[in-house]
CSV table of C-alpha atoms in Angstrom, one decimal:
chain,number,residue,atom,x,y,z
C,881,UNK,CA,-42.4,221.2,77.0
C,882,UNK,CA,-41.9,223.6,74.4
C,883,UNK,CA,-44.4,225.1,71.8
C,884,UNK,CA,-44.0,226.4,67.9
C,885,UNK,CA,-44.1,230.2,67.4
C,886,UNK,CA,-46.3,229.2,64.6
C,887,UNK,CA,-50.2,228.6,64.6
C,888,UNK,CA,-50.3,226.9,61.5
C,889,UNK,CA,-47.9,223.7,62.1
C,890,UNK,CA,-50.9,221.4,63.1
C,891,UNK,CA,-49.7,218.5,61.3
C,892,UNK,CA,-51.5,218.7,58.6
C,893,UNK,CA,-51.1,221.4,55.5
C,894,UNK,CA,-53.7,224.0,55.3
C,895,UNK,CA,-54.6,226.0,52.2
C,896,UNK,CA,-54.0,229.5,53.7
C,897,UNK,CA,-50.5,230.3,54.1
C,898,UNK,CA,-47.8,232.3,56.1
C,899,UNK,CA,-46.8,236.0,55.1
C,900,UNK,CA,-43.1,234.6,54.2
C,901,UNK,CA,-44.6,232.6,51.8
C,902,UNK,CA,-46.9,234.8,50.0
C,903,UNK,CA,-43.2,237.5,49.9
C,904,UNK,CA,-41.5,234.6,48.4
C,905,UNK,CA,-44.3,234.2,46.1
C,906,UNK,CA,-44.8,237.4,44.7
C,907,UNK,CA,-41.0,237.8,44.6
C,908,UNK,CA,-41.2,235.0,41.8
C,909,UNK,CA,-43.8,236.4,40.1
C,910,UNK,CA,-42.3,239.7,39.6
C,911,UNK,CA,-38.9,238.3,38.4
C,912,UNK,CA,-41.1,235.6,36.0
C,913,UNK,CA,-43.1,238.4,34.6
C,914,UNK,CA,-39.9,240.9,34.1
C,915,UNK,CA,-38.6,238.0,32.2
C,916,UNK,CA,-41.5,237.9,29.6
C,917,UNK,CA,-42.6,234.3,31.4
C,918,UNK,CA,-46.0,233.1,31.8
C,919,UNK,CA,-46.8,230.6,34.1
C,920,UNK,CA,-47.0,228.1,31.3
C,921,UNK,CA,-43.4,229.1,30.3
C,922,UNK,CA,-42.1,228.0,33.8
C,923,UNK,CA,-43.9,225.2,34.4
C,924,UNK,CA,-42.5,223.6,30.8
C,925,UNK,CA,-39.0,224.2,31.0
C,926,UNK,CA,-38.9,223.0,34.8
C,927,UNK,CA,-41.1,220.1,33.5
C,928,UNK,CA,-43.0,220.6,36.8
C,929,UNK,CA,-46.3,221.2,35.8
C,930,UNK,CA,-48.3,224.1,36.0
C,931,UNK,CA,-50.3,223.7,40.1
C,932,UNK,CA,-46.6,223.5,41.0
C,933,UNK,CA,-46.2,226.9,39.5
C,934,UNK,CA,-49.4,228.2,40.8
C,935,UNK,CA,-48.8,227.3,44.4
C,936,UNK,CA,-45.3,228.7,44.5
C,937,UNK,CA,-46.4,232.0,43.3
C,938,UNK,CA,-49.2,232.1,45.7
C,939,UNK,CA,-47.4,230.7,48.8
C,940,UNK,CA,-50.0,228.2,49.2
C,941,UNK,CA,-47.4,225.6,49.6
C,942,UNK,CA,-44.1,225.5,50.9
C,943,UNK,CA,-41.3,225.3,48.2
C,944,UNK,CA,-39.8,222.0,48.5
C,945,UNK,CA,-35.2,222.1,48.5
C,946,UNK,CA,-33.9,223.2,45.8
C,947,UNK,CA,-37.2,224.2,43.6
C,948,UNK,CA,-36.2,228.0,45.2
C,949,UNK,CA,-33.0,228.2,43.3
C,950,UNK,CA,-33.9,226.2,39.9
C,951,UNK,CA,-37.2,228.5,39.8
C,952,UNK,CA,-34.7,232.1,40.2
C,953,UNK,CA,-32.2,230.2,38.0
C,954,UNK,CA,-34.8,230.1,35.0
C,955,UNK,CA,-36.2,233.2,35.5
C,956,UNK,CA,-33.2,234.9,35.2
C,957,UNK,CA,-32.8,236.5,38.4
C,958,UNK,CA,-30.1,238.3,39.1
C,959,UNK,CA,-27.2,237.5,41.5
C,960,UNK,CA,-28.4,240.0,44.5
C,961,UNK,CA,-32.3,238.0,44.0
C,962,UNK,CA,-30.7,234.8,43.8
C,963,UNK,CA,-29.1,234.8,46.7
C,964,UNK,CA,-31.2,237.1,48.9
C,965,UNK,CA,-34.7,235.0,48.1
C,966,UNK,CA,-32.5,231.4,48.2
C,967,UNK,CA,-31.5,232.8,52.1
C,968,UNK,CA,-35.0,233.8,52.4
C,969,UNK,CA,-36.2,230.1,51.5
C,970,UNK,CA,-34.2,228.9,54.3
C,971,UNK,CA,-35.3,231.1,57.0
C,972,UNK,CA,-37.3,229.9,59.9
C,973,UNK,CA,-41.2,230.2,58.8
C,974,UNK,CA,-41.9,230.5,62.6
C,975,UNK,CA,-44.1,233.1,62.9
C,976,UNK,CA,-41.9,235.8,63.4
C,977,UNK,CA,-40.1,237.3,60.6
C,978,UNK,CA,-37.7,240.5,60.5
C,979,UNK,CA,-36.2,242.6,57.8
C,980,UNK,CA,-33.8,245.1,57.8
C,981,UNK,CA,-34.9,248.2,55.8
C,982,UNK,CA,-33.7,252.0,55.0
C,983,UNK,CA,-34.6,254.7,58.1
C,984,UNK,CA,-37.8,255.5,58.7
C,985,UNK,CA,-39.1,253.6,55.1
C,986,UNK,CA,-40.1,250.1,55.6
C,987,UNK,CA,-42.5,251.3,52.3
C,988,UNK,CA,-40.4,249.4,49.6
C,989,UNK,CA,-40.1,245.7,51.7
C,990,UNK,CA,-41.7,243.1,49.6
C,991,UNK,CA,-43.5,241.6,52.5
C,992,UNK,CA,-45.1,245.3,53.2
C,993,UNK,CA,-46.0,245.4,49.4
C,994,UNK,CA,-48.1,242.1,49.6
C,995,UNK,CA,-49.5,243.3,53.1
C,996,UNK,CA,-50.8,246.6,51.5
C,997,UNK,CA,-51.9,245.3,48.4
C,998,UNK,CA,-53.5,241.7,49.3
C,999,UNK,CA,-55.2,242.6,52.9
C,1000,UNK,CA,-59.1,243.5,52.9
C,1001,UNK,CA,-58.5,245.9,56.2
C,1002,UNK,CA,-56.0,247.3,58.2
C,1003,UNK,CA,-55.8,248.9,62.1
C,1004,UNK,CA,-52.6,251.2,62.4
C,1005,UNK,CA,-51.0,253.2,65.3
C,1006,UNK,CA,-48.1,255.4,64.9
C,1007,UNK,CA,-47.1,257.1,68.2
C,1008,UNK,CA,-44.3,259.6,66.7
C,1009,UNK,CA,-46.0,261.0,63.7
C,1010,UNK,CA,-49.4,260.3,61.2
C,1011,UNK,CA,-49.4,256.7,59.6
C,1012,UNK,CA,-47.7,256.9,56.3
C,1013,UNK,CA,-50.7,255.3,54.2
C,1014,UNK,CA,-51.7,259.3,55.1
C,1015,UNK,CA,-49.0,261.4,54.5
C,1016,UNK,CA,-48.6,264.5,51.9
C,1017,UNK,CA,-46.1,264.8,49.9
C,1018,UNK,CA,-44.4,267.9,51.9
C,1019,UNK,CA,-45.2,266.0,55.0
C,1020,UNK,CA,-43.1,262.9,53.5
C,1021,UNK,CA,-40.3,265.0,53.0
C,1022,UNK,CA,-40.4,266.6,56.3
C,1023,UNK,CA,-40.3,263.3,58.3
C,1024,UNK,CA,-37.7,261.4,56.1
C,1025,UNK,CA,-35.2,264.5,56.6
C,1026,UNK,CA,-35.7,263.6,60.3
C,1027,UNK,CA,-34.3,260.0,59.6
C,1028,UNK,CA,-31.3,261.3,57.8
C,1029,UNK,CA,-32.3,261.5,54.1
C,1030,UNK,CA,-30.6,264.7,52.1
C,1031,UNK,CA,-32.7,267.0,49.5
C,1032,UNK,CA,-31.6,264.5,46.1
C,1033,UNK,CA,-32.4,261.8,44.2
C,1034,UNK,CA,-32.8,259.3,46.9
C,1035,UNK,CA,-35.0,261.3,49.1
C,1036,UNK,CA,-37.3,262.2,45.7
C,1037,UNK,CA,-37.5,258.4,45.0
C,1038,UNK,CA,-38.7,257.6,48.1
C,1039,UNK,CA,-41.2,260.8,48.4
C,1040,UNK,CA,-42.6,259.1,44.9
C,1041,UNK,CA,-42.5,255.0,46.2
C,1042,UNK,CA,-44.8,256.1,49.5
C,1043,UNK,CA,-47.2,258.6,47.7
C,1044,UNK,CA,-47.5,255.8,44.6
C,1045,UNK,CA,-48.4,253.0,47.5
C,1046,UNK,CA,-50.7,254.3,49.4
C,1047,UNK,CA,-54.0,254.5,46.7
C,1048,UNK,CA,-53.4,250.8,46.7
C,1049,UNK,CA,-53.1,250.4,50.2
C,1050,UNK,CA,-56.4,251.1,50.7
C,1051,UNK,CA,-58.3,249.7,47.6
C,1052,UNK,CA,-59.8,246.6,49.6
C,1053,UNK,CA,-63.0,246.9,51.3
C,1054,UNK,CA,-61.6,247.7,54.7
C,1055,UNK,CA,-62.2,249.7,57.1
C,1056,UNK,CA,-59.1,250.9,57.3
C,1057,UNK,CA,-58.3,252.3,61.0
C,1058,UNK,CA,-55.9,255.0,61.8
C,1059,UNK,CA,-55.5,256.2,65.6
C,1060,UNK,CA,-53.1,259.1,65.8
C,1061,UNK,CA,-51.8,261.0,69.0
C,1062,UNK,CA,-53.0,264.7,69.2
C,1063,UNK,CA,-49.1,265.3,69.9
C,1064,UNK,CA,-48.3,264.0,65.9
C,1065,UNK,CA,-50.7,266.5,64.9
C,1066,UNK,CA,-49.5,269.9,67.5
C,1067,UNK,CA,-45.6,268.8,67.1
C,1068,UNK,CA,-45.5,269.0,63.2
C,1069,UNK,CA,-42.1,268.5,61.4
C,1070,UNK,CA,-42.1,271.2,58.6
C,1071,UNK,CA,-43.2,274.6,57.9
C,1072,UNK,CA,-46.8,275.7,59.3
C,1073,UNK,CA,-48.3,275.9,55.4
C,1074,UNK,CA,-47.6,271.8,55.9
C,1075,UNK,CA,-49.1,271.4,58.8
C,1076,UNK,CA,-52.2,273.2,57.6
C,1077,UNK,CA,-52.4,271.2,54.4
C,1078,UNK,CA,-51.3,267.8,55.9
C,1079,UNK,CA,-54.9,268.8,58.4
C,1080,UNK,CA,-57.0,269.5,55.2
C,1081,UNK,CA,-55.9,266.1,53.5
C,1082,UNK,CA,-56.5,264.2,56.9
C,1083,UNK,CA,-60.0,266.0,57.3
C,1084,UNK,CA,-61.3,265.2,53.9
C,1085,UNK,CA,-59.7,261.5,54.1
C,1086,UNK,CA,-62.2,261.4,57.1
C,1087,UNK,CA,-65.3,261.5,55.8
C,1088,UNK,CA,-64.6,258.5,53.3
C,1089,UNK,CA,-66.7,255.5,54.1
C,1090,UNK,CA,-63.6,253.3,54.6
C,1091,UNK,CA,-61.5,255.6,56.5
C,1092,UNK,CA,-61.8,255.5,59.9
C,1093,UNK,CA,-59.8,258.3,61.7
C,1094,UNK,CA,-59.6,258.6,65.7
C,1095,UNK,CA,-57.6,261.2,67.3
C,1096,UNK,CA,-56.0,259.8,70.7
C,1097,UNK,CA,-56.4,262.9,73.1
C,1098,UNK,CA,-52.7,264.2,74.6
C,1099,UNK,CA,-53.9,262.7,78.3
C,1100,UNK,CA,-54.6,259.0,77.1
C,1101,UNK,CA,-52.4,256.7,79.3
C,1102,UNK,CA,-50.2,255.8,76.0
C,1103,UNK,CA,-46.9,255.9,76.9
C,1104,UNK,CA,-46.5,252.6,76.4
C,1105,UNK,CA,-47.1,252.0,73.0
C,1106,UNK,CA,-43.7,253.8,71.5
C,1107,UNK,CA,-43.1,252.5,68.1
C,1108,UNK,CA,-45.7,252.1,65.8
C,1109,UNK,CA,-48.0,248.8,64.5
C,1110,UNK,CA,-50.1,247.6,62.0
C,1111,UNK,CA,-52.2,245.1,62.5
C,1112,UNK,CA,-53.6,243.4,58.9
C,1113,UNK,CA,-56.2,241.0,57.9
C,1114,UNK,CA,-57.1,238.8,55.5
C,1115,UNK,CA,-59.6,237.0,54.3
C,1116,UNK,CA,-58.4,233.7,53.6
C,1117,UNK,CA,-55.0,233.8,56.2
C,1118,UNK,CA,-54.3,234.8,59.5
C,1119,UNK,CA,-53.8,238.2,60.6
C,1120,UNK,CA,-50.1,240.1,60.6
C,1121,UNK,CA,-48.6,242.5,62.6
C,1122,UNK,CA,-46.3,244.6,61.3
C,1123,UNK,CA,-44.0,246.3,64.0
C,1124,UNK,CA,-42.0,249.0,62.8
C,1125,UNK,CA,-38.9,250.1,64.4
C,1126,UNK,CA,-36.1,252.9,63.0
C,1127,UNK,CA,-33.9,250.5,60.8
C,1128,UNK,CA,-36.1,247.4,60.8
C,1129,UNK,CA,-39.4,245.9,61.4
C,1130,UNK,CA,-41.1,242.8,62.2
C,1131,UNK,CA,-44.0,240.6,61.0
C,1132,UNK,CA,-45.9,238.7,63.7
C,1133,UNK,CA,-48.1,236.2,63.0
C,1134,UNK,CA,-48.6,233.6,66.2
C,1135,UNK,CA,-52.1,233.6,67.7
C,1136,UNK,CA,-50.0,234.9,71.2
C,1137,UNK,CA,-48.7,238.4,69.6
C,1138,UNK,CA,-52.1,238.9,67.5
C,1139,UNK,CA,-54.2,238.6,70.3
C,1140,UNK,CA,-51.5,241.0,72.5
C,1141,UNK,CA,-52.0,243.8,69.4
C,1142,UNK,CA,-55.9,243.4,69.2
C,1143,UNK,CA,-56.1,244.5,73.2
C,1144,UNK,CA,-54.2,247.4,72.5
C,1145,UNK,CA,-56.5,248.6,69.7
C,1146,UNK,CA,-59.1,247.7,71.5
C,1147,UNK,CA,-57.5,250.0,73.9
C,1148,UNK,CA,-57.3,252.7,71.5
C,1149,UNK,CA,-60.6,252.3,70.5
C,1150,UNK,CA,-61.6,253.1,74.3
C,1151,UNK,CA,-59.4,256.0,74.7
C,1152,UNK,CA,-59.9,257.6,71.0
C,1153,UNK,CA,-62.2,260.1,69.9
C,1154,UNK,CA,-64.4,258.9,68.0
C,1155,UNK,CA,-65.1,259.5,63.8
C,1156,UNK,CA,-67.1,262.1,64.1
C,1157,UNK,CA,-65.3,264.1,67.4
C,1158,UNK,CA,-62.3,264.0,65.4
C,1159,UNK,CA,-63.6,265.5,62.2
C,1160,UNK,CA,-64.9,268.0,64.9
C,1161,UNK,CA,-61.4,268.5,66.2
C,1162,UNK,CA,-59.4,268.6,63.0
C,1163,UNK,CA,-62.3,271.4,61.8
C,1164,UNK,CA,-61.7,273.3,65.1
C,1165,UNK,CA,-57.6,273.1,64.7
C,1166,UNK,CA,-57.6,273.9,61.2
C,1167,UNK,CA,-59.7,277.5,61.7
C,1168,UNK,CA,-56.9,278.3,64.6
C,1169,UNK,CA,-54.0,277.7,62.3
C,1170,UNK,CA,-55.9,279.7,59.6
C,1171,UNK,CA,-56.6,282.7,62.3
C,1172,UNK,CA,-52.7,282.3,63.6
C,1173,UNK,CA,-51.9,282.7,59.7
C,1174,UNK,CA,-54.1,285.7,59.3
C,1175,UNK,CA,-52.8,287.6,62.0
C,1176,UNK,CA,-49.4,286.9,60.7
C,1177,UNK,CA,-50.1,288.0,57.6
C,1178,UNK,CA,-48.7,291.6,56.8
C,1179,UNK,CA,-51.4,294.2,56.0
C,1180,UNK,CA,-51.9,295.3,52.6
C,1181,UNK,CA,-51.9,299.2,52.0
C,1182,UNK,CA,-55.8,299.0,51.4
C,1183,UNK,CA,-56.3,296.8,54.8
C,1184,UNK,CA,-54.1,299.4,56.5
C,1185,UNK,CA,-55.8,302.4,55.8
C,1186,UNK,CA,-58.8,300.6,57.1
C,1187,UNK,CA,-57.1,299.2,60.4
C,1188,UNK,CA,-55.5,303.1,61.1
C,1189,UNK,CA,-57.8,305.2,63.0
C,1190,UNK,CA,-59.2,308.1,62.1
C,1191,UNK,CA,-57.4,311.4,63.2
């Protein structure tokens, strides 16, 4: 006997909806609005009426054949829309969704823009370097150069796309959760001046109400956990975890995966400093790299003649 991937086939339509619904959703509601649409609009000249509309756009209801491609076809969408979100529509809506997307930037997926936009909180975990809903701008630049990405246009645009994100990431009323190895923070990609200011951002960003910061101590049996996850929530539909590898990631949303991800932050909650141990530690690693930097600072004329004895 075999079981569905997907906790919401009970046999019976539920108001919430699946995550690849709510992309295809707000994919339609970008293209209708770039097209100078209103709901309205649609819903006339495809004489469908306008809860038809509505429940497309907010992936409350699956799309039934065909309404896909006459929707895109009115909107004017273009050819590479067309196609991609008429594939889309046929796609398994079993829980498990993938999508390929550039190195190291998953940032610009539609399904990651409704995720940080439309979820009330988030848990994250990034075992090679700090989550990118907390990254500088330097520090951006840094760890896409590690993924291949060449000092131009294309490595500017994407510096700009993840700092422009991440205010709205965390507008909801969270918390928002970030556990981050002690090695992502000693093993800095970048000059020291970015490691220094990357620790300042992360320290302030740790006293906000909604910010919840743990530092996972170098010994913590993590090994394991090598790629990094998100785990979202949402008010009125299931969780999603978002696993995020190189080239591609995942969306999980079966009760079986969840409840695998919610052990290990509940793992990470056991092994992590906590809130105010971290602030502690990032204080503490800040005034070392501010003594190594003062030390490696050459002496000024009036600093020498005070450091040179007296003869």
């Amino acid at each position: 006997m075999t079981t569905s991937r997907n906790p919401l086939k009970t046999g019976k339509e539920k108001k919430f909806s699946t995550i690849k619904r709510r992309e295809m959703g707000a994919e339609l509601r970008r293209i209708r609005k770039r097209a100078g649409y209103l709901g309205v609009n649609m819903a006339f000249m495809l004489d469908w009426g306008e809860p038809a509309i509505s429940h497309m756009e907010n992936g409350t209801r699956k799309p039934q054949d065909g309404r896909v491609a006459l929707y895109l076809a009115r909107a004017k969408a273009t050819t590479e829309e067309f196609d991609r979100l008429v594939a889309l529509d046929r796609y398994p809506d079993d829980g498990c969704q993938a999508r390929p997307h550039p190195a190291g930037f998953p940032d610009s997926l539609p399904i990651v823009t409704v995720l940080d936009t439309e979820s009330i909180s988030f848990a994250t975990y990034d075992a090679l370097s700090i989550p990118r809903h907390l990254q500088i701008e330097p520090y951006i630049r840094a760890v896409l150069r590690t993924h291949g990405y060449e000092n131009g246009f294309a490595l500017d645009a994407a510096v700009q796309d993840r700092l422009t994100r991440q205010p709205s990431s965390m507008r909801k009323p969270g918390p928002f959760t970030f556990y981050i190895p002690e090695a992502a923070l000693h093993d800095k990609p970048g000059s020291a001046e970015v490691a220094h200011e990357q620790l300042v951002h992360l320290s302030i960003l740790s006293s906000l109400p909604r910010c919840h910061i743990h530092l996972v101590p170098a010994d913590a049996p993590v090994t394991d956990l090598c790629t990094g996850f998100t785990l979202y929530r949402h008010d009125e539909h299931p969780p999603v975890l978002h696993h995020q590898l190189p080239t591609a990631s995942l969306f999980l949303e079966s009760a079986h995966d969840i409840a695998y991800y919610q052990g290990q932050l509940e793992r990470l909650a056991e092994l992590a400093l906590g809130q105010q141990e971290t602030r502690e530690w990032l204080t503490q690693k800040l005034a070392e790299i501010e003594l190594r930097q003062e030390r490696a600072r050459p002496l000024s004329p009036q600093r020498l003649a005070v450091a040179e004895p007296e003869t």
